[in-house]
């Protein structure tokens, strides 16, 4: 996509033409400059129509209009695709996302009981806090089939050892995990 040109009207059409039976969808709209909160709502509304998709990757990195509300709406839409086994969400450099946005990812995906792998990136999301990261770990601890978690929380100045350590402590409660990678 020419994501710099993608606007609120166009985003609603992006997922409309995915053929039935598709098992994996990757949407890279990083750098979108014309999307507003309305556009992210339209994207969130379109995601649940991906019935049968097992792997979903959405990259909205460097979209300066992404907020905690955007994250919550998008994750709520993703959580309606019950067939998902893998979810990759990239919020790199989305400076308006704070601790609650990070918590929303894990808590919001909880309805996906068959989820096996989560990748999430909040690289350079400067407003993310230790509390947000620990809340993310709390949400992930409830997953029963999750075998792999990969998270990129690099270059977040507010994070301290307690945040990363707190996530590892909480993930220890998830007995199905065989791979944990947090950067």
mmCIF file of C-alpha atoms in Angstrom:
data_model
loop_
_atom_site.group_PDB
_atom_site.id
_atom_site.type_symbol
_atom_site.label_atom_id
_atom_site.label_comp_id
_atom_site.label_asym_id
_atom_site.label_seq_id
_atom_site.Cartn_x
_atom_site.Cartn_y
_atom_site.Cartn_z
ATOM 1 C CA UNK A 1 0.000 0.000 0.000
ATOM 2 C CA UNK A 2 0.980 3.593 -0.421
ATOM 3 C CA UNK A 3 0.285 3.989 3.278
ATOM 4 C CA UNK A 4 1.195 7.668 3.280
ATOM 5 C CA UNK A 5 -1.786 8.255 0.968
ATOM 6 C CA UNK A 6 -4.177 5.893 2.739
ATOM 7 C CA UNK A 7 -7.039 7.796 4.340
ATOM 8 C CA UNK A 8 -10.125 7.068 6.431
ATOM 9 C CA UNK A 9 -12.223 6.226 3.363
ATOM 10 C CA UNK A 10 -9.642 3.846 1.881
ATOM 11 C CA UNK A 11 -8.873 1.889 5.041
ATOM 12 C CA UNK A 12 -12.359 0.423 5.222
ATOM 13 C CA UNK A 13 -11.845 -1.132 1.773
ATOM 14 C CA UNK A 14 -8.431 -2.646 2.451
ATOM 15 C CA UNK A 15 -9.645 -5.885 4.031
ATOM 16 C CA UNK A 16 -12.852 -6.176 2.000
ATOM 17 C CA UNK A 17 -11.319 -8.080 -0.903
ATOM 18 C CA UNK A 18 -9.564 -10.867 1.023
ATOM 19 C CA UNK A 19 -10.670 -14.143 -0.648
ATOM 20 C CA UNK A 20 -12.566 -16.688 1.447
ATOM 21 C CA UNK A 21 -10.287 -19.481 2.636
ATOM 22 C CA UNK A 22 -7.265 -17.214 3.154
ATOM 23 C CA UNK A 23 -5.278 -18.479 6.157
ATOM 24 C CA UNK A 24 -2.788 -15.628 6.622
ATOM 25 C CA UNK A 25 -3.199 -11.867 6.230
ATOM 26 C CA UNK A 26 -0.492 -9.216 6.601
ATOM 27 C CA UNK A 27 -1.434 -5.555 6.546
ATOM 28 C CA UNK A 28 1.385 -3.029 6.587
ATOM 29 C CA UNK A 29 0.131 0.526 6.845
ATOM 30 C CA UNK A 30 3.165 1.857 8.686
ATOM 31 C CA UNK A 31 3.687 5.559 8.280
ATOM 32 C CA UNK A 32 0.061 6.369 7.539
ATOM 33 C CA UNK A 33 -0.302 10.117 7.834
ATOM 34 C CA UNK A 34 -3.899 10.659 6.806
ATOM 35 C CA UNK A 35 -5.661 8.186 9.074
ATOM 36 C CA UNK A 36 -7.624 9.576 11.980
ATOM 37 C CA UNK A 37 -9.335 7.843 14.890
ATOM 38 C CA UNK A 38 -12.283 7.278 12.522
ATOM 39 C CA UNK A 39 -10.023 5.389 10.110
ATOM 40 C CA UNK A 40 -8.769 3.111 12.851
ATOM 41 C CA UNK A 41 -12.377 2.462 13.870
ATOM 42 C CA UNK A 42 -13.152 1.433 10.294
ATOM 43 C CA UNK A 43 -10.152 -0.895 10.256
ATOM 44 C CA UNK A 44 -11.222 -2.410 13.574
ATOM 45 C CA UNK A 45 -14.727 -2.934 12.187
ATOM 46 C CA UNK A 46 -13.352 -4.699 9.092
ATOM 47 C CA UNK A 47 -11.030 -7.117 10.920
ATOM 48 C CA UNK A 48 -13.771 -9.428 12.330
ATOM 49 C CA UNK A 49 -14.795 -10.263 8.746
ATOM 50 C CA UNK A 50 -11.574 -12.290 8.392
ATOM 51 C CA UNK A 51 -13.287 -15.516 9.471
ATOM 52 C CA UNK A 52 -11.051 -18.541 9.031
ATOM 53 C CA UNK A 53 -7.783 -16.576 9.062
ATOM 54 C CA UNK A 54 -5.251 -18.265 11.364
ATOM 55 C CA UNK A 55 -2.404 -15.740 11.203
ATOM 56 C CA UNK A 56 -2.883 -11.981 11.226
ATOM 57 C CA UNK A 57 -0.171 -9.334 11.102
ATOM 58 C CA UNK A 58 -1.001 -5.631 11.335
ATOM 59 C CA UNK A 59 1.730 -2.976 11.270
ATOM 60 C CA UNK A 60 0.663 0.568 12.097
ATOM 61 C CA UNK A 61 4.150 1.668 13.156
ATOM 62 C CA UNK A 62 4.972 5.374 12.984
ATOM 63 C CA UNK A 63 1.305 6.285 12.498
ATOM 64 C CA UNK A 64 1.285 9.338 14.718
ATOM 65 C CA UNK A 65 -2.494 9.297 14.999
ATOM 66 C CA UNK A 66 -2.554 5.931 16.811
ATOM 67 C CA UNK A 67 -3.815 6.401 20.358
ATOM 68 C CA UNK A 68 -4.708 4.100 23.219
ATOM 69 C CA UNK A 69 -8.286 4.169 21.931
ATOM 70 C CA UNK A 70 -7.037 3.076 18.495
ATOM 71 C CA UNK A 71 -5.162 0.173 20.077
ATOM 72 C CA UNK A 72 -8.218 -0.880 22.110
ATOM 73 C CA UNK A 73 -10.532 -0.773 19.073
ATOM 74 C CA UNK A 74 -8.098 -2.661 16.848
ATOM 75 C CA UNK A 75 -7.458 -5.369 19.442
ATOM 76 C CA UNK A 76 -11.209 -5.738 20.047
ATOM 77 C CA UNK A 77 -11.679 -6.327 16.321
ATOM 78 C CA UNK A 78 -8.835 -8.848 16.209
ATOM 79 C CA UNK A 79 -10.294 -10.697 19.207
ATOM 80 C CA UNK A 80 -13.451 -11.410 17.199
ATOM 81 C CA UNK A 81 -11.537 -13.600 14.721
ATOM 82 C CA UNK A 82 -11.827 -16.801 16.755
ATOM 83 C CA UNK A 83 -9.815 -18.864 14.233
ATOM 84 C CA UNK A 84 -6.587 -16.950 14.956
ATOM 85 C CA UNK A 85 -3.597 -18.928 16.181
ATOM 86 C CA UNK A 86 -0.996 -16.210 15.581
ATOM 87 C CA UNK A 87 -1.271 -12.443 16.013
ATOM 88 C CA UNK A 88 1.459 -9.924 15.180
ATOM 89 C CA UNK A 89 0.789 -6.296 16.120
ATOM 90 C CA UNK A 90 3.366 -3.596 15.453
ATOM 91 C CA UNK A 91 2.956 -0.174 17.064
ATOM 92 C CA UNK A 92 6.599 0.965 16.637
ATOM 93 C CA UNK A 93 7.113 4.669 17.280
ATOM 94 C CA UNK A 94 3.444 5.357 18.042
ATOM 95 C CA UNK A 95 4.211 8.046 20.572
ATOM 96 C CA UNK A 96 0.589 8.539 21.715
ATOM 97 C CA UNK A 97 0.335 4.988 23.072
ATOM 98 C CA UNK A 98 0.857 4.765 26.824
ATOM 99 C CA UNK A 99 0.740 2.057 29.480
ATOM 100 C CA UNK A 100 -2.974 1.387 29.122
ATOM 101 C CA UNK A 101 -2.519 0.721 25.398
ATOM 102 C CA UNK A 102 0.032 -1.980 26.157
ATOM 103 C CA UNK A 103 -2.268 -3.561 28.769
ATOM 104 C CA UNK A 104 -5.126 -3.513 26.252
ATOM 105 C CA UNK A 105 -3.273 -5.802 23.857
ATOM 106 C CA UNK A 106 -3.054 -8.794 26.198
ATOM 107 C CA UNK A 107 -6.375 -8.194 27.935
ATOM 108 C CA UNK A 108 -8.157 -7.575 24.650
ATOM 109 C CA UNK A 109 -6.856 -10.753 23.015
ATOM 110 C CA UNK A 110 -8.019 -12.933 25.940
ATOM 111 C CA UNK A 111 -11.113 -14.218 24.045
ATOM 112 C CA UNK A 112 -8.765 -15.934 21.559
ATOM 113 C CA UNK A 113 -8.475 -19.117 23.601
ATOM 114 C CA UNK A 114 -6.668 -21.002 20.813
ATOM 115 C CA UNK A 115 -3.991 -18.334 20.335
ATOM 116 C CA UNK A 116 -0.532 -19.945 20.220
ATOM 117 C CA UNK A 117 1.793 -17.089 19.274
ATOM 118 C CA UNK A 118 1.770 -13.357 19.971
ATOM 119 C CA UNK A 119 4.239 -10.839 18.592
ATOM 120 C CA UNK A 120 3.834 -7.257 19.737
ATOM 121 C CA UNK A 121 6.115 -4.289 19.288
ATOM 122 C CA UNK A 122 6.000 -1.005 21.131
ATOM 123 C CA UNK A 123 9.572 -0.077 20.121
ATOM 124 C CA UNK A 124 10.194 3.626 20.775
ATOM 125 C CA UNK A 125 6.728 4.238 22.186
ATOM 126 C CA UNK A 126 8.146 6.708 24.648
ATOM 127 C CA UNK A 127 5.037 6.973 26.841
ATOM 128 C CA UNK A 128 4.913 3.242 27.732
ATOM 129 C CA UNK A 129 5.526 2.668 31.450
ATOM 130 C CA UNK A 130 6.588 -0.168 33.738
ATOM 131 C CA UNK A 131 2.989 -0.434 34.929
ATOM 132 C CA UNK A 132 1.789 -0.870 31.346
ATOM 133 C CA UNK A 133 4.344 -3.571 30.679
ATOM 134 C CA UNK A 134 3.475 -5.426 33.888
ATOM 135 C CA UNK A 135 -0.216 -5.168 32.960
ATOM 136 C CA UNK A 136 0.667 -6.724 29.609
ATOM 137 C CA UNK A 137 2.283 -9.637 31.442
ATOM 138 C CA UNK A 138 -0.749 -10.006 33.718
ATOM 139 C CA UNK A 139 -3.011 -10.294 30.680
ATOM 140 C CA UNK A 140 -0.812 -12.875 28.985
ATOM 141 C CA UNK A 141 -0.693 -15.100 32.057
ATOM 142 C CA UNK A 142 -4.297 -16.162 31.421
ATOM 143 C CA UNK A 143 -3.603 -17.770 28.030
ATOM 144 C CA UNK A 144 -3.716 -21.568 28.197
ATOM 145 C CA UNK A 145 -2.442 -22.566 24.716
ATOM 146 C CA UNK A 146 0.080 -19.784 24.179
ATOM 147 C CA UNK A 147 3.402 -21.387 23.276
ATOM 148 C CA UNK A 148 5.371 -18.346 22.101
ATOM 149 C CA UNK A 149 5.505 -14.661 22.980
ATOM 150 C CA UNK A 150 7.803 -12.178 21.299
ATOM 151 C CA UNK A 151 7.796 -8.549 22.354
ATOM 152 C CA UNK A 152 9.881 -5.573 21.330
ATOM 153 C CA UNK A 153 9.922 -2.886 23.996
ATOM 154 C CA UNK A 154 13.303 -1.391 23.053
ATOM 155 C CA UNK A 155 14.218 2.263 23.352
ATOM 156 C CA UNK A 156 11.485 3.136 25.807
ATOM 157 C CA UNK A 157 13.128 5.542 28.209
ATOM 158 C CA UNK A 158 10.582 5.120 31.026
ATOM 159 C CA UNK A 159 11.087 1.359 31.336
ATOM 160 C CA UNK A 160 13.200 0.013 34.143
ATOM 161 C CA UNK A 161 14.258 -3.497 35.099
ATOM 162 C CA UNK A 162 11.121 -3.936 37.204
ATOM 163 C CA UNK A 163 8.888 -3.761 34.132
ATOM 164 C CA UNK A 164 10.698 -6.397 32.117
ATOM 165 C CA UNK A 165 11.287 -8.550 35.195
ATOM 166 C CA UNK A 166 7.621 -8.222 36.126
ATOM 167 C CA UNK A 167 6.583 -9.538 32.709
ATOM 168 C CA UNK A 168 8.866 -12.564 33.056
ATOM 169 C CA UNK A 169 7.420 -13.307 36.525
ATOM 170 C CA UNK A 170 3.883 -13.214 35.199
ATOM 171 C CA UNK A 171 4.684 -15.276 32.119
ATOM 172 C CA UNK A 172 6.029 -17.963 34.436
ATOM 173 C CA UNK A 173 2.373 -18.713 35.275
ATOM 174 C CA UNK A 174 1.692 -19.631 31.646
ATOM 175 C CA UNK A 175 2.631 -23.329 31.628
ATOM 176 C CA UNK A 176 2.224 -23.797 27.861
ATOM 177 C CA UNK A 177 4.960 -21.300 26.941
ATOM 178 C CA UNK A 178 8.026 -22.802 25.320
ATOM 179 C CA UNK A 179 9.502 -19.556 23.903
ATOM 180 C CA UNK A 180 9.705 -16.100 25.425
ATOM 181 C CA UNK A 181 11.642 -13.327 23.727
ATOM 182 C CA UNK A 182 11.438 -9.765 25.000
ATOM 183 C CA UNK A 183 13.718 -7.100 23.607
#
